[in-house]
Amino acid sequence: QLSLSVVNQDTLASAALTPGVNDARTGGVTAGALALDTREGNRDRLTAHLSTGFIVSSGVLEGPLPRGRGAWLLGGRTTRLDYLQQAVDRVAGTNDDDNGSDLAFGDVIGKTVIDLSARHQITASWLAGAFTNDERDGSGAKSSNRLGSVAWRAVMNGRLFTRVQGFFLSTAYREHDAVRPVTLEDGQQGAGVRADVTFQATSAHQLQAGIYAQRVHAHAGGVESLGAFDATRSEPSWYVQDRWTPSARVSITAGARVDSAAGETVAAPRVLAAAAARGWTVRASAGTQYLLPPLAALHGLLGNPALRMPHAFEIDGGVEHAVGGGQTLSVDVYRRRDRDGLFALAEPRLEHGRPTARLNPFENALDGTSRGVEVAIRRGSARRLSGWVAYAYGNAQMIDDVDGLAFPSDDDQRHTLNAVGSFRLSGTLAVSAQWRYGSGMPRRGFLTQDGATLALGSERNQVRLPPYDRLDLRLRKVFLFRWGVFTLSGEVLNVLNRKNEYNVESTLLTVARTGQYSSGLRKGFPVAPSIGLSVQF
């Protein structure tokens, strides 16, 4: 029932989403990618930003390095210090403690930028976070993430740029009960290097090339683990591409990426194009993207070491037009074909009228086709009304060639509607609203529904969750002082008190341990009022 972002938004410089085909620099995904760039610290003076509100309290401290040679930034968040929200919950009666658990989250992020010279710069960053869930019966779980990197950026001359980065990342998950400190655990660690070179060959051609290589180790174990394993592999990859801009209004990026792992090497060509004129922008892209099979799918429970890389070919296009008054209308369409997707037929089902349950290993069994259209209108204004409304239709169908099954994708959501608006009442007072609606996605598994009764069936993903419907309202007032800025905000989440049910089902490990499978619905959070305070000085 709780969702928190991985990166503290107060430390972000930019967030860019590629919804479909990425250029050749991005690998390891078969769909879009979200690029997050943490900002540098304040190079002019020491500043602090403290805030508390719904769920999390956070703080950011930043300042310049001596002699103006760079900047540093340190930020942290925690739920343990969110006393303001705890008081609001007690007064409003929204402190739902029926589940008998104690959830806690915390993270820290640090970044230092050192200017060695006008052409050379060193950047070091560190991110670590943990999420714990302690139950009243003495059991609980903890997950943690760490990411560290050191990068060197050099401007050789006006035409050649290089960046070399070494990195380390790890994830860990551990469960315990009232007696044993560890009952189930798994994790993954990786370390590697990335090097990128950009060369401005001519005024119209920018050449880019690079390597991305890492070594990954994953493991699983514990006294209740049935899929214990310990495995390591190397994952080298290369890319090259050319960004051709024959004019200021036209750009074409064409390239290819080569990925390799466990004796398999694949090439993925991609092309992206965009053109703009008289308030119109037209864009199109096409390409193939590959995904490395997780080590757990190769060696863990239901593992199959012979798995190949799943891949997807997508073609998409869109048009955007400025319709006046600061408004922009955009329409995008896409079609995607998935091949060799990973699937393990390990769910209970009816077969020839009789219930069966077999733990089949993972196979490159899934082929699929998805298509859709997205329409959005945006309005930007620093004075009064700003925001956007977006609608998306999608249809994703999968075919299991190995087992002879056809079903909607686990993530098939036909209709999505989002609306965000902010109205500035004065220079320091603003009210905003956000509405999210999404038609129900499938309840995964071989289920059938007769009225309120849910039973085992012979077809997969035929029962859907109820629609998701949520309205949030927010009021914000800014107070300006000589020493800094004070912001007071009031917010009510899920104003209409929608149930917004979600599915909770047995995992493969649970089925294998107990021989039982269960699936049920839980409600999301009810009406949740919140008060937020933010101080910047």
Coordinates of C-alpha atoms in Angstrom, one line a residue, residues 44-534:
D44 CA 27.6 30.2 -4.7
R45 CA 26.7 29.7 -1.1
L46 CA 25.7 27.2 1.6
T47 CA 22.0 26.4 1.5
A48 CA 19.6 24.1 3.3
H49 CA 16.2 22.7 2.4
L50 CA 14.1 21.0 5.0
S51 CA 10.6 19.6 4.6
T52 CA 8.1 17.3 6.3
G53 CA 4.6 16.2 5.1
F54 CA 2.8 13.1 3.8
I55 CA 4.8 9.9 4.7
V56 CA 8.3 11.4 4.5
S57 CA 10.5 14.1 6.1
S58 CA 13.6 15.1 4.1
G59 CA 16.5 17.5 4.0
V60 CA 19.1 18.7 1.6
L61 CA 22.3 20.5 2.5
E62 CA 24.6 21.8 -0.3
G63 CA 27.4 24.3 -0.9
P64 CA 30.6 25.2 -2.9
L65 CA 34.0 23.6 -2.6
P66 CA 36.9 25.8 -1.5
R67 CA 38.4 28.2 -4.2
G68 CA 35.3 27.6 -6.4
R69 CA 36.6 24.3 -7.6
G70 CA 33.3 22.5 -7.5
A71 CA 30.3 21.8 -5.3
W72 CA 28.9 19.2 -2.9
L73 CA 25.4 18.0 -2.0
L74 CA 24.0 15.8 0.8
G75 CA 20.4 14.7 1.1
G76 CA 18.4 12.3 3.2
R77 CA 14.8 11.1 3.8
T78 CA 13.1 9.1 6.5
T79 CA 9.6 8.1 7.8
R80 CA 10.8 7.9 11.4
L81 CA 10.8 11.7 11.9
D82 CA 7.5 12.4 10.2
Y83 CA 5.8 13.5 13.4
L84 CA 3.7 16.1 11.7
Q85 CA 1.9 13.6 9.6
Q86 CA 1.5 11.3 12.6
A87 CA -0.3 14.1 14.4
V88 CA -2.6 14.7 11.4
D89 CA -3.5 11.0 11.2
R90 CA -4.4 10.9 14.9
V91 CA -6.7 13.9 14.6
A92 CA -8.3 12.8 11.3
G93 CA -8.6 9.2 12.3
T94 CA -6.6 8.1 9.2
N95 CA -3.9 6.2 11.1
D96 CA -5.0 2.7 10.0
D97 CA -3.0 0.2 12.1
D98 CA -5.2 -2.8 11.4
N99 CA -2.5 -4.7 9.5
G100 CA -0.3 -4.9 12.6
S101 CA 2.9 -3.9 10.8
D102 CA 5.5 -1.1 11.2
L103 CA 6.7 0.2 7.8
A104 CA 9.9 2.4 7.7
F105 CA 11.9 3.9 4.9
G106 CA 15.1 5.9 4.8
D107 CA 17.8 6.9 2.3
V108 CA 20.8 9.1 1.9
I109 CA 22.3 10.6 -1.3
G110 CA 25.6 12.4 -1.7
K111 CA 27.3 14.0 -4.7
T112 CA 30.6 15.9 -5.1
V113 CA 31.8 17.6 -8.3
I114 CA 35.4 18.6 -8.6
D115 CA 36.7 20.9 -11.4
L116 CA 40.3 19.8 -12.1
S117 CA 40.5 22.3 -14.9
A118 CA 38.4 24.0 -17.5
R119 CA 38.4 20.8 -19.5
H120 CA 38.4 18.0 -16.8
Q121 CA 35.9 17.3 -14.1
I122 CA 35.5 14.5 -11.6
T123 CA 32.1 13.5 -10.2
A124 CA 31.5 11.1 -7.3
S125 CA 28.1 10.1 -6.1
W126 CA 26.5 7.6 -3.6
L127 CA 22.9 6.5 -3.0
A128 CA 21.8 4.1 -0.3
G129 CA 18.3 3.3 0.9
A130 CA 16.4 0.7 3.0
F131 CA 12.8 -0.3 3.5
T132 CA 11.7 -2.4 6.5
N133 CA 8.4 -4.0 7.5
D134 CA 8.2 -5.4 11.1
E135 CA 5.1 -7.3 12.0
R136 CA 3.7 -7.6 15.5
D137 CA 4.3 -11.3 15.7
G138 CA 8.0 -10.8 15.4
S139 CA 8.4 -11.5 11.7
G140 CA 9.4 -9.0 9.1
A141 CA 11.4 -8.1 6.0
K142 CA 14.0 -5.6 4.9
S143 CA 15.1 -4.5 1.4
S144 CA 18.0 -2.3 0.7
N145 CA 19.7 -0.7 -2.4
R146 CA 23.1 0.9 -2.9
L147 CA 24.6 2.7 -5.9
G148 CA 28.0 4.3 -6.1
S149 CA 29.9 5.8 -9.0
V150 CA 32.9 7.9 -9.9
A151 CA 33.0 9.6 -13.3
W152 CA 35.7 11.5 -15.3
R153 CA 34.5 14.0 -18.0
A154 CA 36.9 15.6 -20.4
V155 CA 36.6 18.1 -23.2
M156 CA 39.5 17.3 -25.4
N157 CA 38.8 20.1 -27.8
G158 CA 35.8 21.8 -29.4
R159 CA 34.9 18.6 -31.2
L160 CA 35.8 15.6 -28.9
F161 CA 34.1 14.8 -25.6
T162 CA 34.7 11.8 -23.4
R163 CA 33.2 10.4 -20.2
V164 CA 34.4 7.4 -18.3
Q165 CA 32.4 6.1 -15.3
G166 CA 33.0 3.2 -12.8
F167 CA 30.1 2.0 -10.8
F168 CA 28.9 -0.4 -8.1
L169 CA 25.3 -1.4 -7.3
S170 CA 23.6 -3.9 -5.0
T171 CA 20.2 -4.9 -3.9
A172 CA 19.3 -7.2 -1.0
Y173 CA 16.1 -8.6 0.5
R174 CA 15.8 -10.6 3.7
E175 CA 12.9 -12.1 5.7
H176 CA 12.9 -13.3 9.3
D177 CA 10.4 -14.7 11.8
A178 CA 10.1 -14.5 15.6
V179 CA 12.8 -17.2 16.2
R180 CA 15.1 -17.2 13.2
P181 CA 17.1 -14.1 12.1
V182 CA 17.0 -15.2 8.4
T183 CA 14.4 -17.4 6.8
L184 CA 14.7 -16.2 3.2
E185 CA 17.1 -13.9 1.5
D186 CA 18.3 -12.9 -2.0
G187 CA 20.3 -10.2 -3.6
Q188 CA 22.3 -9.0 -6.5
Q189 CA 25.6 -7.1 -6.8
G190 CA 27.2 -5.6 -9.9
A191 CA 30.3 -3.6 -10.7
G192 CA 31.5 -2.3 -14.0
V193 CA 32.6 0.6 -16.3
R194 CA 31.0 2.7 -18.9
A195 CA 32.9 4.8 -21.4
D196 CA 31.3 7.2 -24.0
V197 CA 32.9 9.2 -26.7
T198 CA 31.2 12.0 -28.7
F199 CA 32.9 13.4 -31.8
Q200 CA 31.5 16.3 -33.9
A201 CA 32.8 15.1 -37.3
T202 CA 31.1 17.9 -39.2
S203 CA 28.5 20.6 -38.5
A204 CA 25.8 18.1 -39.5
H205 CA 27.2 14.8 -38.1
Q206 CA 27.8 14.0 -34.5
L207 CA 29.3 10.5 -33.9
Q208 CA 28.8 8.7 -30.6
A209 CA 30.3 5.4 -29.5
G210 CA 30.8 3.6 -26.2
I211 CA 31.1 0.5 -24.1
Y212 CA 29.2 -0.7 -21.1
A213 CA 30.5 -3.7 -19.3
Q214 CA 29.6 -5.1 -15.9
R215 CA 30.0 -8.3 -13.9
V216 CA 26.9 -9.4 -12.0
H217 CA 26.6 -11.8 -9.0
A218 CA 23.2 -12.9 -7.7
H219 CA 22.2 -15.4 -5.0
A220 CA 19.2 -16.7 -3.0
G221 CA 19.0 -18.8 0.1
G222 CA 17.7 -19.2 3.6
V223 CA 16.1 -22.0 5.5
E224 CA 12.8 -21.6 3.7
S225 CA 14.3 -21.1 0.2
L226 CA 13.4 -23.7 -2.4
G227 CA 15.3 -21.9 -5.2
A228 CA 18.7 -21.4 -3.6
F229 CA 21.4 -20.5 -6.1
D230 CA 24.7 -18.6 -6.5
A231 CA 25.7 -17.4 -9.9
T232 CA 27.9 -14.8 -11.7
R233 CA 28.1 -13.6 -15.3
S234 CA 29.8 -10.9 -17.4
E235 CA 27.7 -8.5 -19.5
P236 CA 29.7 -6.6 -22.1
S237 CA 28.0 -4.3 -24.6
W238 CA 28.9 -1.8 -27.3
Y239 CA 27.2 0.9 -29.3
V240 CA 27.7 3.3 -32.2
Q241 CA 25.4 5.9 -33.7
D242 CA 25.4 9.0 -35.8
R243 CA 23.2 12.0 -35.2
W244 CA 22.6 13.7 -38.5
T245 CA 21.1 17.3 -38.4
P246 CA 20.9 18.5 -42.1
S247 CA 19.1 21.6 -40.8
A248 CA 18.1 23.2 -37.6
R249 CA 14.6 21.7 -38.0
V250 CA 15.5 18.0 -38.9
S251 CA 17.5 15.4 -37.0
I252 CA 18.0 11.7 -37.7
T253 CA 19.8 9.4 -35.2
A254 CA 20.7 5.9 -36.5
G255 CA 22.9 3.3 -34.8
A256 CA 23.2 -0.1 -33.4
R257 CA 23.9 -1.8 -30.0
V258 CA 25.6 -5.1 -29.4
D259 CA 24.9 -7.0 -26.2
S260 CA 26.6 -10.2 -25.0
A261 CA 26.1 -12.6 -22.1
A262 CA 26.5 -16.3 -21.5
G263 CA 27.8 -17.1 -25.0
E264 CA 24.9 -15.2 -26.7
T265 CA 25.6 -12.1 -28.8
V266 CA 22.9 -10.0 -30.4
A267 CA 22.8 -6.8 -32.4
A268 CA 19.9 -4.2 -32.1
P269 CA 19.6 -1.6 -34.9
R270 CA 17.6 1.6 -34.1
V271 CA 16.6 4.8 -35.9
L272 CA 14.9 7.9 -34.5
A273 CA 13.8 11.0 -36.6
A274 CA 12.2 14.3 -35.8
A275 CA 11.3 17.4 -37.9
A276 CA 9.8 20.7 -36.9
A277 CA 8.2 23.6 -38.8
R278 CA 5.6 26.3 -38.2
G279 CA 4.5 25.1 -34.8
W280 CA 4.4 21.4 -35.9
T281 CA 6.7 18.7 -34.8
V282 CA 6.7 15.2 -36.3
R283 CA 8.7 12.3 -34.8
A284 CA 9.1 8.6 -35.6
S285 CA 11.3 5.7 -34.4
A286 CA 11.8 2.1 -35.0
G287 CA 14.2 -0.5 -33.6
T288 CA 14.9 -3.7 -31.7
Q289 CA 15.7 -3.9 -28.0
Y290 CA 17.0 -6.9 -26.0
L291 CA 16.7 -7.9 -22.3
L292 CA 19.1 -10.1 -20.5
P293 CA 17.4 -13.0 -18.6
P294 CA 17.6 -12.5 -14.8
L295 CA 20.1 -14.8 -13.1
A296 CA 17.2 -16.0 -11.0
A297 CA 15.3 -17.2 -14.1
L298 CA 18.5 -19.1 -15.2
H299 CA 19.5 -20.7 -12.0
G300 CA 16.8 -20.2 -9.3
L301 CA 13.5 -21.9 -8.7
L302 CA 12.1 -23.0 -12.1
G303 CA 15.5 -22.0 -13.6
N304 CA 16.5 -22.8 -17.1
P305 CA 20.2 -22.2 -18.1
A306 CA 19.3 -22.5 -21.8
L307 CA 17.2 -19.3 -21.9
R308 CA 17.8 -16.8 -24.6
M309 CA 17.5 -13.0 -24.5
P310 CA 13.9 -11.8 -25.0
H311 CA 13.5 -9.0 -27.5
A312 CA 11.0 -6.6 -28.9
F313 CA 10.6 -4.7 -32.2
E314 CA 8.7 -1.5 -32.0
I315 CA 7.7 1.2 -34.5
D316 CA 6.0 4.4 -33.3
G317 CA 5.2 7.9 -34.6
G318 CA 3.7 11.1 -33.3
V319 CA 2.8 14.6 -34.1
E320 CA 2.8 17.7 -31.9
H321 CA 1.3 21.1 -32.6
A322 CA 1.2 24.4 -30.7
V323 CA -2.4 25.4 -30.8
G324 CA -2.0 28.9 -29.3
G325 CA -2.4 30.4 -25.8
G326 CA 0.5 28.3 -24.5
Q327 CA -1.3 25.1 -25.4
T328 CA 0.2 22.1 -27.1
L329 CA -1.6 19.0 -28.6
S330 CA 0.2 15.8 -29.2
V331 CA -0.9 12.4 -30.7
D332 CA 1.3 9.3 -30.7
V333 CA 0.7 5.8 -32.0
Y334 CA 2.8 2.6 -31.6
R335 CA 2.9 -1.0 -32.5
R336 CA 5.2 -3.5 -30.8
R337 CA 6.1 -7.2 -31.4
D338 CA 7.6 -9.2 -28.5
R339 CA 9.5 -12.4 -29.2
D340 CA 11.1 -15.1 -26.9
G341 CA 9.5 -13.7 -23.7
L342 CA 10.1 -15.6 -20.5
F343 CA 7.2 -17.6 -19.0
A344 CA 6.8 -20.4 -16.6
L345 CA 3.5 -22.2 -16.5
A346 CA 3.5 -22.7 -12.8
E347 CA 0.0 -21.5 -11.8
P348 CA -2.9 -23.8 -10.8
R349 CA -5.5 -24.3 -13.6
L350 CA -8.3 -26.5 -15.0
E351 CA -7.1 -28.9 -17.6
H352 CA -9.7 -31.1 -19.2
G353 CA -12.0 -30.2 -16.4
R354 CA -9.6 -31.3 -13.6
P355 CA -7.5 -29.0 -11.4
T356 CA -3.7 -29.3 -12.1
A357 CA -0.6 -27.5 -10.7
R358 CA 2.8 -28.2 -12.2
L359 CA 6.0 -26.1 -11.6
N360 CA 7.3 -26.0 -15.2
P361 CA 10.7 -24.3 -15.8
F362 CA 11.0 -20.9 -17.5
E363 CA 11.0 -21.0 -21.3
N364 CA 11.4 -18.5 -24.1
A365 CA 7.7 -19.2 -24.7
L366 CA 5.9 -15.8 -25.1
D367 CA 5.3 -14.0 -28.4
G368 CA 3.1 -10.9 -28.3
T369 CA 1.7 -8.0 -30.1
S370 CA 0.7 -4.7 -28.6
R371 CA -0.6 -1.4 -30.1
G372 CA -2.0 1.8 -28.8
V373 CA -2.6 5.5 -29.2
E374 CA -1.9 8.4 -26.7
V375 CA -3.4 11.9 -26.9
A376 CA -2.3 14.8 -24.6
I377 CA -3.0 18.5 -24.4
R378 CA -0.8 20.7 -22.3
R379 CA -1.1 24.3 -21.2
G380 CA 1.8 26.2 -19.6
S381 CA 1.3 29.5 -17.8
A382 CA 3.2 31.2 -15.0
R383 CA 0.2 33.4 -14.2
R384 CA -3.0 31.5 -13.9
L385 CA -3.9 28.0 -15.2
S386 CA -1.4 25.4 -16.2
G387 CA -1.5 21.6 -16.5
W388 CA -2.3 18.8 -18.9
V389 CA -4.9 16.1 -19.8
A390 CA -3.8 12.8 -21.3
Y391 CA -5.6 9.7 -22.6
A392 CA -4.0 6.4 -23.6
Y393 CA -5.5 3.3 -25.2
G394 CA -3.5 0.1 -25.3
N395 CA -4.1 -3.5 -26.2
A396 CA -1.4 -6.2 -25.5
Q397 CA -2.0 -9.8 -26.3
M398 CA 0.4 -12.7 -25.6
I399 CA 0.8 -16.2 -27.1
D400 CA 2.5 -19.1 -25.3
D401 CA 3.7 -21.3 -28.2
V402 CA 5.1 -24.0 -25.8
D403 CA 1.9 -24.6 -23.9
G404 CA -0.6 -23.5 -26.6
L405 CA -2.1 -20.6 -24.6
A406 CA -3.4 -17.1 -25.7
F407 CA -4.2 -14.4 -23.1
P408 CA -4.0 -10.7 -22.4
S409 CA -0.6 -9.5 -21.2
D410 CA -0.2 -9.3 -17.4
D411 CA 0.1 -5.5 -17.8
D412 CA -2.7 -5.0 -20.3
Q413 CA -4.5 -1.8 -19.4
R414 CA -7.0 -0.7 -22.1
H415 CA -7.8 2.8 -20.9
T416 CA -5.8 5.4 -18.9
L417 CA -6.8 9.0 -18.2
N418 CA -4.7 11.5 -16.3
A419 CA -5.5 15.2 -15.6
V420 CA -3.2 17.6 -13.7
G421 CA -4.1 21.3 -13.2
S422 CA -2.6 24.1 -11.1
F423 CA -4.3 27.5 -10.7
R424 CA -2.3 30.4 -9.3
L425 CA -4.6 32.6 -7.2
S426 CA -1.7 35.1 -6.5
G427 CA 2.0 35.2 -6.8
T428 CA 2.4 33.1 -3.6
L429 CA -0.9 31.1 -3.4
A430 CA -1.8 28.3 -5.7
V431 CA -4.3 25.4 -5.7
S432 CA -3.8 22.2 -7.7
A433 CA -5.6 19.0 -8.5
Q434 CA -4.6 15.6 -9.9
W435 CA -7.0 12.9 -11.2
R436 CA -5.9 9.4 -12.2
Y437 CA -8.2 6.8 -13.8
G438 CA -7.2 3.5 -15.2
S439 CA -9.3 0.5 -16.4
G440 CA -8.6 -2.7 -14.5
M441 CA -5.6 -4.9 -15.4
P442 CA -5.9 -8.7 -15.4
R443 CA -5.8 -10.6 -12.2
R444 CA -2.9 -12.9 -13.1
G445 CA -3.7 -16.6 -13.3
F446 CA -6.3 -19.1 -14.5
L447 CA -9.4 -17.6 -12.8
T448 CA -13.0 -17.3 -13.7
Q449 CA -15.7 -15.2 -12.0
D450 CA -19.4 -16.0 -11.6
G451 CA -20.9 -13.0 -9.8
A452 CA -19.0 -12.5 -6.6
T453 CA -17.5 -16.0 -6.7
L454 CA -13.9 -16.6 -8.0
A455 CA -12.9 -20.0 -9.1
L456 CA -10.2 -21.9 -11.0
G457 CA -10.5 -21.8 -14.8
S458 CA -8.9 -23.0 -17.9
E459 CA -8.1 -19.6 -19.5
R460 CA -5.5 -17.2 -18.2
N461 CA -6.0 -13.5 -17.3
Q462 CA -9.7 -13.4 -18.0
V463 CA -10.7 -11.7 -14.8
R464 CA -9.8 -8.1 -14.3
L465 CA -9.3 -5.8 -11.3
P466 CA -11.7 -3.0 -10.7
P467 CA -10.8 0.4 -12.3
Y468 CA -8.4 2.7 -10.4
D469 CA -9.9 6.1 -9.7
R470 CA -8.2 8.7 -7.5
L471 CA -8.5 12.5 -7.0
D472 CA -6.0 14.5 -5.0
L473 CA -6.3 18.2 -4.1
R474 CA -3.6 20.5 -2.8
L475 CA -3.3 24.1 -1.6
R476 CA 0.1 25.8 -1.3
K477 CA 1.2 29.1 0.2
V478 CA 4.7 30.6 -0.1
F479 CA 6.1 33.1 2.5
L480 CA 9.1 35.1 1.4
F481 CA 11.6 36.3 4.0
R482 CA 15.1 37.8 3.9
W483 CA 16.6 34.7 5.3
G484 CA 14.8 32.3 2.9
V485 CA 11.5 30.8 1.8
F486 CA 8.9 29.1 3.9
T487 CA 6.2 27.0 2.2
L488 CA 3.0 25.7 3.8
S489 CA 0.8 23.2 2.0
G490 CA -2.3 21.3 2.7
E491 CA -3.3 18.2 0.7
V492 CA -6.0 15.6 0.6
L493 CA -5.3 12.3 -1.2
N494 CA -8.1 10.2 -2.6
V495 CA -10.7 12.9 -1.9
L496 CA -13.6 10.7 -3.3
N497 CA -12.5 7.8 -1.0
R498 CA -12.3 5.2 -3.8
K499 CA -11.4 1.6 -2.8
N500 CA -8.8 1.2 -5.5
E501 CA -8.4 -2.5 -4.9
Y502 CA -5.3 -4.4 -5.9
N503 CA -4.5 -8.1 -6.1
V504 CA -2.5 -10.1 -3.6
E505 CA -1.6 -13.6 -4.6
S506 CA 0.6 -16.5 -3.7
T507 CA 4.1 -16.4 -5.1
L508 CA 5.8 -19.4 -6.7
L509 CA 7.8 -20.0 -3.5
T510 CA 4.6 -20.1 -1.5
V511 CA 2.9 -22.5 -3.8
A512 CA 6.0 -24.8 -3.8
R513 CA 6.3 -24.7 0.0
T514 CA 2.7 -25.1 1.0
G515 CA 1.0 -26.7 -2.1
Q516 CA -1.7 -24.0 -1.8
Y517 CA -2.5 -21.0 -4.0
S518 CA -4.6 -18.0 -3.0
S519 CA -5.7 -14.8 -4.7
G520 CA -7.6 -11.9 -3.1
L521 CA -8.1 -8.2 -3.2
R522 CA -7.0 -5.5 -0.8
K523 CA -8.0 -1.9 -0.6
G524 CA -5.7 1.0 -1.2
F525 CA -5.4 3.9 1.3
P526 CA -8.7 5.8 2.1
V527 CA -9.1 9.6 2.3
A528 CA -5.7 10.8 3.6
P529 CA -5.3 14.5 4.7
S530 CA -1.8 15.9 5.0
I531 CA 0.0 19.1 6.0
G532 CA 3.4 19.9 4.6
L533 CA 6.1 22.3 5.7
S534 CA 9.2 23.3 3.7

